[in-house]
Tab-separated table of C-alpha atoms in Angstrom:
chain	number	residue	atom	x	y	z
Z	1432	MET	CA	-15.391	8.429	13.517
Z	1433	LYS	CA	-17.391	9.071	16.781
Z	1434	LEU	CA	-18.087	5.407	16.919
Z	1435	ILE	CA	-14.387	4.571	16.778
Z	1436	PHE	CA	-13.601	7.239	19.376
Z	1437	ASP	CA	-16.257	5.978	21.710
Z	1438	ALA	CA	-15.089	2.424	21.479
Z	1439	LEU	CA	-11.493	3.686	22.542
Z	1440	VAL	CA	-12.608	5.767	25.491
Z	1441	THR	CA	-12.606	4.012	28.827
Z	1442	LYS	CA	-14.939	4.690	31.708
Z	1443	SER	CA	-12.599	7.333	33.091
Z	1444	GLY	CA	-12.935	9.283	29.726
Z	1445	ARG	CA	-9.353	8.737	28.674
Z	1446	ILE	CA	-8.024	6.855	25.658
Z	1447	PRO	CA	-5.771	3.935	26.843
Z	1448	GLN	CA	-2.070	4.607	26.326
Z	1449	LEU	CA	-1.622	1.209	24.652
Z	1450	VAL	CA	-4.083	2.030	21.950
Z	1451	TYR	CA	-2.559	5.478	21.360
Z	1452	THR	CA	0.969	3.938	21.202
Z	1453	ARG	CA	-0.216	1.197	18.621
Z	1454	HIS	CA	-1.763	3.909	16.339
Z	1455	ILE	CA	1.315	5.975	16.423
Z	1456	LYS	CA	3.445	2.844	15.561
Z	1457	ASP	CA	1.075	1.930	12.786
Z	1458	PHE	CA	1.285	5.557	11.320
Z	1459	ILE	CA	5.079	5.466	11.341
Z	1460	LEU	CA	5.256	2.004	9.729
Z	1461	ILE	CA	2.653	3.031	6.982
Z	1462	CYS	CA	4.692	6.372	6.414
Z	1463	ILE	CA	7.949	4.307	6.054
Z	1464	GLY	CA	6.189	1.923	3.665
Z	1465	VAL	CA	4.760	4.627	1.425
Z	1466	VAL	CA	8.120	6.420	1.237
Z	1467	MET	CA	10.082	3.282	0.328
Z	1468	ALA	CA	7.454	2.325	-2.204
Z	1469	SER	CA	7.591	5.671	-3.837
Z	1470	ILE	CA	11.461	5.455	-3.957
Z	1471	GLY	CA	11.115	2.116	-5.690
Z	1472	LEU	CA	8.770	3.465	-8.185
Z	1473	LYS	CA	10.216	6.996	-8.752
Z	1474	GLU	CA	13.934	6.125	-8.750
Z	1475	PHE	CA	13.951	2.682	-10.338
Z	1476	LEU	CA	10.773	1.404	-12.007
Z	1477	LEU	CA	9.043	4.345	-13.572
Z	1478	PRO	CA	11.910	6.193	-15.204
Z	1479	ASN	CA	13.175	3.019	-16.754
Z	1480	ASN	CA	9.666	1.788	-17.960
Z	1481	PHE	CA	9.448	-1.152	-15.753
Z	1482	LEU	CA	6.000	-2.389	-14.753
Z	1483	ASP	CA	4.753	-3.632	-11.440
Z	1484	GLY	CA	1.985	-6.111	-10.857
Z	1485	GLY	CA	-1.452	-5.813	-9.191
Z	1486	ALA	CA	-3.435	-2.624	-9.066
Z	1487	MET	CA	-0.247	-0.511	-9.510
Z	1488	GLY	CA	0.714	-2.361	-12.659
Z	1489	LEU	CA	-2.855	-1.961	-13.951
Z	1490	SER	CA	-2.617	1.762	-13.153
Z	1491	LEU	CA	0.720	2.055	-15.048
Z	1492	LEU	CA	-0.703	0.094	-18.079
Z	1493	THR	CA	-3.722	2.354	-18.134
Z	1494	GLU	CA	-1.600	5.471	-18.023
Z	1495	ILE	CA	0.399	4.146	-21.002
Z	1496	MET	CA	-2.736	3.339	-22.936
Z	1497	THR	CA	-4.805	6.445	-22.037
Z	1498	GLY	CA	-2.364	9.068	-20.982
Z	1499	VAL	CA	-4.442	9.732	-17.741
Z	1500	GLU	CA	-2.256	10.862	-14.859
Z	1501	LEU	CA	-0.828	7.983	-12.890
Z	1502	SER	CA	-1.582	9.409	-9.469
Z	1503	PHE	CA	-5.186	9.706	-10.350
Z	1504	LEU	CA	-5.397	6.105	-11.656
Z	1505	ILE	CA	-3.577	4.712	-8.556
Z	1506	VAL	CA	-6.523	6.041	-6.465
Z	1507	LEU	CA	-9.125	5.138	-8.978
Z	1508	ILE	CA	-8.143	1.590	-9.630
Z	1509	ASN	CA	-7.504	0.869	-5.909
Z	1510	LEU	CA	-10.891	2.199	-4.867
Z	1511	PRO	CA	-12.860	-1.101	-5.338
Z	1512	PHE	CA	-10.359	-2.946	-3.347
Z	1513	ILE	CA	-10.684	-0.408	-0.490
Z	1514	ILE	CA	-14.397	-0.944	-0.495
Z	1515	ILE	CA	-13.833	-4.710	-0.455
Z	1516	GLY	CA	-11.491	-4.250	2.464
Z	1517	ALA	CA	-13.994	-2.239	4.493
Z	1518	LYS	CA	-16.603	-4.928	3.982
Z	1519	GLN	CA	-14.551	-7.978	4.372
Z	1520	ILE	CA	-11.665	-7.024	6.831
Z	1521	SER	CA	-12.486	-3.727	8.769
Z	1522	MET	CA	-13.278	-0.112	8.409
Z	1523	GLU	CA	-10.103	0.845	10.252
Z	1524	PHE	CA	-8.089	-1.137	7.622
Z	1525	ALA	CA	-9.980	0.522	4.824
Z	1526	VAL	CA	-9.325	4.048	6.182
Z	1527	LYS	CA	-5.623	3.364	6.804
Z	1528	SER	CA	-5.299	1.839	3.343
Z	1529	ALA	CA	-7.171	4.726	1.598
Z	1530	LEU	CA	-4.869	7.222	3.297
Z	1531	ALA	CA	-1.767	5.119	2.446
Z	1532	ILE	CA	-2.768	4.783	-1.209
Z	1533	LEU	CA	-3.633	8.545	-1.263
Z	1534	ALA	CA	-0.244	9.399	0.190
Z	1535	LEU	CA	1.617	7.190	-2.368
Z	1536	SER	CA	-0.227	8.722	-5.215
Z	1537	LEU	CA	0.582	12.213	-3.965
Z	1538	LEU	CA	4.314	11.391	-3.589
Z	1539	VAL	CA	4.299	9.778	-7.157
Z	1540	HIS	CA	2.743	12.947	-8.424
Z	1541	PHE	CA	4.637	15.636	-6.608
Z	1542	ILE	CA	8.116	14.153	-5.895
Z	1543	THR	CA	10.704	14.143	-8.546
Z	1544	LEU	CA	13.705	11.814	-8.094
Z	1545	PRO	CA	16.467	11.140	-10.484
Z	1546	ALA	CA	16.727	7.642	-11.928
Z	1547	ILE	CA	19.795	6.042	-10.241
Z	1548	THR	CA	20.706	3.472	-12.821
Z	1549	THR	CA	19.820	2.208	-16.247
Z	1550	ASP	CA	21.152	-1.335	-15.556
Z	1551	LYS	CA	18.157	-3.685	-15.891
Z	1552	LEU	CA	19.336	-6.105	-13.218
Z	1553	LEU	CA	19.942	-3.258	-10.661
Z	1554	ILE	CA	16.573	-1.704	-11.540
Z	1555	SER	CA	14.737	-4.904	-10.944
Z	1556	VAL	CA	16.602	-5.847	-7.723
Z	1557	PHE	CA	16.510	-2.417	-6.019
Z	1558	GLY	CA	13.130	-1.335	-7.404
Z	1559	GLY	CA	11.608	-4.623	-6.302
Z	1560	PHE	CA	13.376	-4.354	-2.917
Z	1561	PHE	CA	12.057	-0.891	-2.204
Z	1562	LEU	CA	8.603	-1.592	-3.415
Z	1563	GLY	CA	8.455	-4.885	-1.591
Z	1564	ALA	CA	9.772	-3.366	1.659
Z	1565	GLY	CA	7.252	-0.533	1.325
Z	1566	ILE	CA	4.434	-3.015	0.958
Z	1567	GLY	CA	5.690	-5.031	3.877
Z	1568	PHE	CA	5.947	-2.006	6.145
Z	1569	ALA	CA	2.457	-0.794	5.135
Z	1570	ILE	CA	1.002	-4.232	5.824
Z	1571	ARG	CA	2.800	-4.324	9.199
Z	1572	GLY	CA	1.158	-1.024	9.971
Z	1573	GLY	CA	-2.273	-2.431	9.211
Z	1574	ALA	CA	-2.781	-1.059	5.681
Z	1575	VAL	CA	-2.026	-1.752	2.101
Z	1576	ILE	CA	-0.673	0.328	-0.727
Z	1577	ASP	CA	-1.879	-1.896	-3.563
Z	1578	GLY	CA	-5.355	-3.114	-3.775
Z	1579	THR	CA	-4.462	-6.677	-4.624
Z	1580	GLU	CA	-2.981	-7.047	-1.187
Z	1581	VAL	CA	-6.460	-6.692	0.186
Z	1582	LEU	CA	-7.319	-10.011	-1.448
Z	1583	ALA	CA	-4.145	-11.639	0.089
Z	1584	ILE	CA	-4.906	-10.468	3.545
Z	1585	TYR	CA	-8.561	-11.668	3.248
Z	1586	VAL	CA	-7.476	-15.138	2.080
Z	1587	SER	CA	-4.836	-15.348	4.654
Z	1588	LYS	CA	-7.633	-14.721	7.354
Z	1589	LYS	CA	-9.812	-17.394	5.838
Z	1590	THR	CA	-7.237	-20.086	5.078
Z	1591	SER	CA	-3.810	-21.448	6.281
Z	1592	LEU	CA	-1.987	-19.405	3.545
Z	1593	SER	CA	0.085	-16.446	4.646
Z	1594	VAL	CA	-0.120	-13.122	2.792
Z	1595	GLY	CA	3.329	-13.903	1.257
Z	1596	ASP	CA	2.284	-17.463	0.318
Z	1597	PHE	CA	-0.853	-16.143	-1.458
Z	1598	ILE	CA	1.013	-13.410	-3.337
Z	1599	HIS	CA	3.789	-15.689	-4.387
Z	1600	THR	CA	1.425	-18.449	-5.419
Z	1601	TRP	CA	-0.818	-16.016	-7.326
Z	1602	TRP	CA	2.017	-14.227	-9.071
Z	1603	CYS	CA	3.857	-17.380	-9.995
Z	1604	SER	CA	0.699	-18.928	-11.617
Z	1605	TYR	CA	0.805	-16.252	-14.301
């Protein structure tokens, strides 16, 4: 942490205002993303037994198979992706992602929201909208809330594919 702080401090001993503003903006975007994703999960997908893809889907399947608490599995299954993100992208990215994933798992565990509808079409449309918007806000804030997005960001940095192209191509191939 001291290394990050020392890199931000100027010769005058003050943190530049631009860096401070960027971190506040990132924090707000990640918080919006986590809240939107938890709304999609808790109000639409989870109460109606819909599954998601990626690390979240693997967490949901593991919960169904083993009975282990979902919030614990979200953190556990995303941990290898956070480590990959630290090594391949940046430590700042990994810390932001770890905190975002932890926040999402806490919201999933502690927040109780009623199921809004039982209509399968509405569940998939609005659950997908809230979850997708949450993922987008988190990525815009410099973090991820699902580990498989780490792979998408890494591939987008190394190739001409965007994050959306990679996720779309990857999911459509299954």
